[in-house]
């Protein structure tokens, strides 16, 4: 009997996980497109094709849903980034371009809406602050690995941090208009400077 | 008689200008503290100690008031920045630090709220896009002047642009927590890189 239950349980868990993923992906897309004010659990549930009750079973509050969504998609992006460069820093300029790409898509847009909403919402602020620190640390770790930066060298850590700050700023510059042409030139130039700085 | 009218008119114009400035400053403070959703002409008028009618005389729409406010304060900051370095680039690292400071105060916070609101509001988007381009060009011009960058040298223009993107990213990193200690280290290191890059 235990065996039979186990067999039955697996597809149910799979279904539950698939539902959860659909909700998380819908939440990020919703946040990126409509901002915090336009993003509720109901809107996301409808977009994901899930009942409101099922959505609330997975994510009891709106804060739970949207912080989990930004974290989930950030993790997916981190995994994809590492997979792009399985051997580490073959070409640093390609790594710089890929890092900057992290900040110009819907994930950055969604995260930005969440950050700005967290300024004014007491329930959201501690959650987002904690999330930002966690995602920031992970992105820094990936950047250091892929760039092959030796953090024991004075300034190397701050060079990488500044690069990620620049990437974030480039994301912001891309918010209202397509900043791609200018961005490519900035990324090319700072790729050269970074190559020199990291040695 | 013309002389008397002129004398009477001057103080009235002064009063009108002072009212306008109070409204603009109150609008930026309001936007920085309460975000776009919490920022209406009425709230700003009350904060500035001005009647709602007087506020609407100066700024017929909410979009007029808040885009004018961000532009006004950005101009004030630009003037103050130039005044800090009347001789140009005596010390490039000090200039880098001062440029980054532009992005960590209430003005950046207010502008950020406006940008993010403009993503979702059709009436606001073209105004803010145009404003962002104008303020961005002016900031770039100041940065080039103060850093003594020779834009005819290949890469110099993009080096300065990347620095301003980094400054914007540092502003974002300072949104929910005080990022001052980390920021100082990043600014010090990027000051060194910039010094080498600009020669």
Short mmCIF file of N, CA and C in Angstrom, two decimals, chain B residues 73-74 76-78 80-82 84-85 92-111 139 142-143 146-147 163-172 174-175 178-188:
data_model
loop_
_atom_site.label_atom_id
_atom_site.label_comp_id
_atom_site.label_asym_id
_atom_site.label_seq_id
_atom_site.Cartn_x
_atom_site.Cartn_y
_atom_site.Cartn_z
N UNK B 73 14.68 70.73 -9.74
CA UNK B 73 15.65 70.31 -8.73
C UNK B 73 16.92 69.76 -9.39
N UNK B 74 16.76 69.09 -10.53
CA UNK B 74 17.94 68.60 -11.26
C UNK B 74 18.81 69.78 -11.70
N UNK B 76 18.96 72.75 -10.24
CA UNK B 76 19.58 73.28 -9.02
C UNK B 76 20.82 72.48 -8.65
N UNK B 77 20.68 71.16 -8.71
CA UNK B 77 21.79 70.27 -8.36
C UNK B 77 22.95 70.43 -9.34
N UNK B 78 22.63 70.59 -10.62
CA UNK B 78 23.68 70.76 -11.62
C UNK B 78 24.46 72.05 -11.36
N UNK B 80 24.76 73.60 -8.54
CA UNK B 80 25.54 73.43 -7.31
C UNK B 80 26.79 72.60 -7.57
N UNK B 81 26.66 71.59 -8.44
CA UNK B 81 27.80 70.73 -8.75
C UNK B 81 28.89 71.51 -9.47
N UNK B 82 28.50 72.31 -10.45
CA UNK B 82 29.49 73.14 -11.16
C UNK B 82 30.16 74.11 -10.19
N UNK B 84 30.80 73.66 -7.12
CA UNK B 84 31.74 72.95 -6.25
C UNK B 84 33.15 72.90 -6.85
N UNK B 85 33.20 72.87 -8.19
CA UNK B 85 34.49 72.73 -8.87
C UNK B 85 34.64 73.85 -9.90
N UNK B 92 40.07 64.34 -9.84
CA UNK B 92 39.03 63.56 -10.50
C UNK B 92 38.24 62.68 -9.54
N UNK B 93 38.93 62.14 -8.53
CA UNK B 93 38.20 61.25 -7.62
C UNK B 93 37.14 62.01 -6.82
N UNK B 94 37.45 63.27 -6.50
CA UNK B 94 36.45 64.10 -5.80
C UNK B 94 35.26 64.36 -6.72
N UNK B 95 35.53 64.53 -8.01
CA UNK B 95 34.45 64.75 -8.98
C UNK B 95 33.58 63.50 -9.08
N UNK B 96 34.22 62.33 -9.15
CA UNK B 96 33.45 61.08 -9.21
C UNK B 96 32.54 60.97 -7.99
N UNK B 97 33.09 61.24 -6.82
CA UNK B 97 32.29 61.15 -5.59
C UNK B 97 31.11 62.12 -5.63
N UNK B 98 31.35 63.33 -6.12
CA UNK B 98 30.29 64.34 -6.18
C UNK B 98 29.22 63.95 -7.20
N UNK B 99 29.64 63.35 -8.32
CA UNK B 99 28.67 62.90 -9.33
C UNK B 99 27.79 61.79 -8.75
N UNK B 100 28.41 60.87 -8.04
CA UNK B 100 27.64 59.76 -7.45
C UNK B 100 26.66 60.31 -6.42
N UNK B 101 27.07 61.34 -5.69
CA UNK B 101 26.18 61.95 -4.70
C UNK B 101 24.88 62.45 -5.31
N UNK B 102 24.94 62.84 -6.59
CA UNK B 102 23.71 63.30 -7.28
C UNK B 102 22.61 62.23 -7.25
N UNK B 103 23.04 60.96 -7.17
CA UNK B 103 22.09 59.87 -7.33
C UNK B 103 21.68 59.20 -6.01
N UNK B 104 22.08 59.78 -4.90
CA UNK B 104 21.75 59.10 -3.66
C UNK B 104 20.81 59.92 -2.76
N UNK B 105 20.38 61.07 -3.21
CA UNK B 105 19.51 61.90 -2.38
C UNK B 105 18.05 61.82 -2.78
N UNK B 106 17.26 62.71 -2.21
CA UNK B 106 15.81 62.74 -2.49
C UNK B 106 15.49 62.99 -3.96
N UNK B 107 16.35 63.72 -4.68
CA UNK B 107 16.06 63.98 -6.09
C UNK B 107 16.03 62.68 -6.88
N UNK B 108 17.04 61.82 -6.66
CA UNK B 108 17.07 60.55 -7.39
C UNK B 108 15.86 59.70 -7.02
N UNK B 109 15.55 59.69 -5.74
CA UNK B 109 14.40 58.91 -5.27
C UNK B 109 13.10 59.40 -5.93
N UNK B 110 12.96 60.71 -5.99
CA UNK B 110 11.77 61.29 -6.64
C UNK B 110 11.75 60.94 -8.12
N UNK B 111 12.90 61.09 -8.79
CA UNK B 111 12.97 60.80 -10.23
C UNK B 111 12.65 59.33 -10.49
N UNK B 139 23.73 66.25 -17.48
CA UNK B 139 24.62 65.62 -16.50
C UNK B 139 25.88 65.10 -17.19
N UNK B 142 28.20 68.03 -17.87
CA UNK B 142 28.89 68.46 -16.65
C UNK B 142 30.00 67.48 -16.29
N UNK B 143 29.69 66.18 -16.39
CA UNK B 143 30.69 65.17 -16.02
C UNK B 143 31.92 65.28 -16.92
N UNK B 146 33.84 68.52 -15.86
CA UNK B 146 34.50 68.46 -14.55
C UNK B 146 35.62 67.43 -14.53
N UNK B 147 35.44 66.35 -15.29
CA UNK B 147 36.48 65.32 -15.32
C UNK B 147 37.59 65.67 -16.30
N UNK B 163 30.37 55.49 -16.17
CA UNK B 163 30.47 56.01 -14.80
C UNK B 163 29.12 56.52 -14.31
N UNK B 164 28.42 57.25 -15.17
CA UNK B 164 27.11 57.78 -14.78
C UNK B 164 26.08 56.65 -14.63
N UNK B 165 26.20 55.61 -15.44
CA UNK B 165 25.34 54.44 -15.26
C UNK B 165 25.62 53.79 -13.91
N UNK B 166 26.89 53.69 -13.56
CA UNK B 166 27.24 53.14 -12.25
C UNK B 166 26.66 53.99 -11.13
N UNK B 167 26.75 55.30 -11.28
CA UNK B 167 26.21 56.20 -10.27
C UNK B 167 24.70 55.96 -10.09
N UNK B 168 24.01 55.77 -11.21
CA UNK B 168 22.58 55.49 -11.17
C UNK B 168 22.30 54.16 -10.46
N UNK B 169 23.13 53.16 -10.76
CA UNK B 169 22.99 51.85 -10.11
C UNK B 169 23.26 51.94 -8.62
N UNK B 170 24.22 52.78 -8.23
CA UNK B 170 24.51 52.98 -6.81
C UNK B 170 23.34 53.67 -6.12
N UNK B 171 22.67 54.54 -6.84
CA UNK B 171 21.47 55.18 -6.29
C UNK B 171 20.39 54.16 -6.00
N UNK B 172 20.23 53.23 -6.92
CA UNK B 172 19.24 52.17 -6.76
C UNK B 172 19.58 51.27 -5.57
N UNK B 174 20.91 52.11 -2.96
CA UNK B 174 20.75 52.86 -1.72
C UNK B 174 19.28 53.10 -1.37
N UNK B 175 18.41 52.50 -2.15
CA UNK B 175 16.99 52.83 -2.04
C UNK B 175 16.37 52.34 -0.73
N UNK B 178 20.90 51.83 3.81
CA UNK B 178 22.02 52.76 3.68
C UNK B 178 23.22 51.99 3.16
N UNK B 179 23.56 52.26 1.92
CA UNK B 179 24.62 51.53 1.23
C UNK B 179 25.93 52.34 1.25
N UNK B 180 26.02 53.34 2.12
CA UNK B 180 27.12 54.31 2.08
C UNK B 180 28.52 53.71 2.20
N UNK B 181 28.70 52.75 3.11
CA UNK B 181 30.04 52.22 3.35
C UNK B 181 30.54 51.46 2.12
N UNK B 182 29.70 50.58 1.57
CA UNK B 182 30.07 49.84 0.37
C UNK B 182 30.30 50.82 -0.79
N UNK B 183 29.38 51.78 -0.90
CA UNK B 183 29.47 52.74 -2.01
C UNK B 183 30.81 53.49 -2.00
N UNK B 184 31.25 53.91 -0.82
CA UNK B 184 32.51 54.65 -0.73
C UNK B 184 33.67 53.83 -1.29
N UNK B 185 33.67 52.52 -1.00
CA UNK B 185 34.76 51.68 -1.49
C UNK B 185 34.70 51.51 -3.01
N UNK B 186 33.46 51.33 -3.53
CA UNK B 186 33.29 51.18 -4.99
C UNK B 186 33.71 52.47 -5.69
N UNK B 187 33.29 53.60 -5.14
CA UNK B 187 33.61 54.90 -5.75
C UNK B 187 35.12 55.13 -5.74
N UNK B 188 35.78 54.76 -4.65
CA UNK B 188 37.24 54.94 -4.57
C UNK B 188 37.93 54.12 -5.66
#
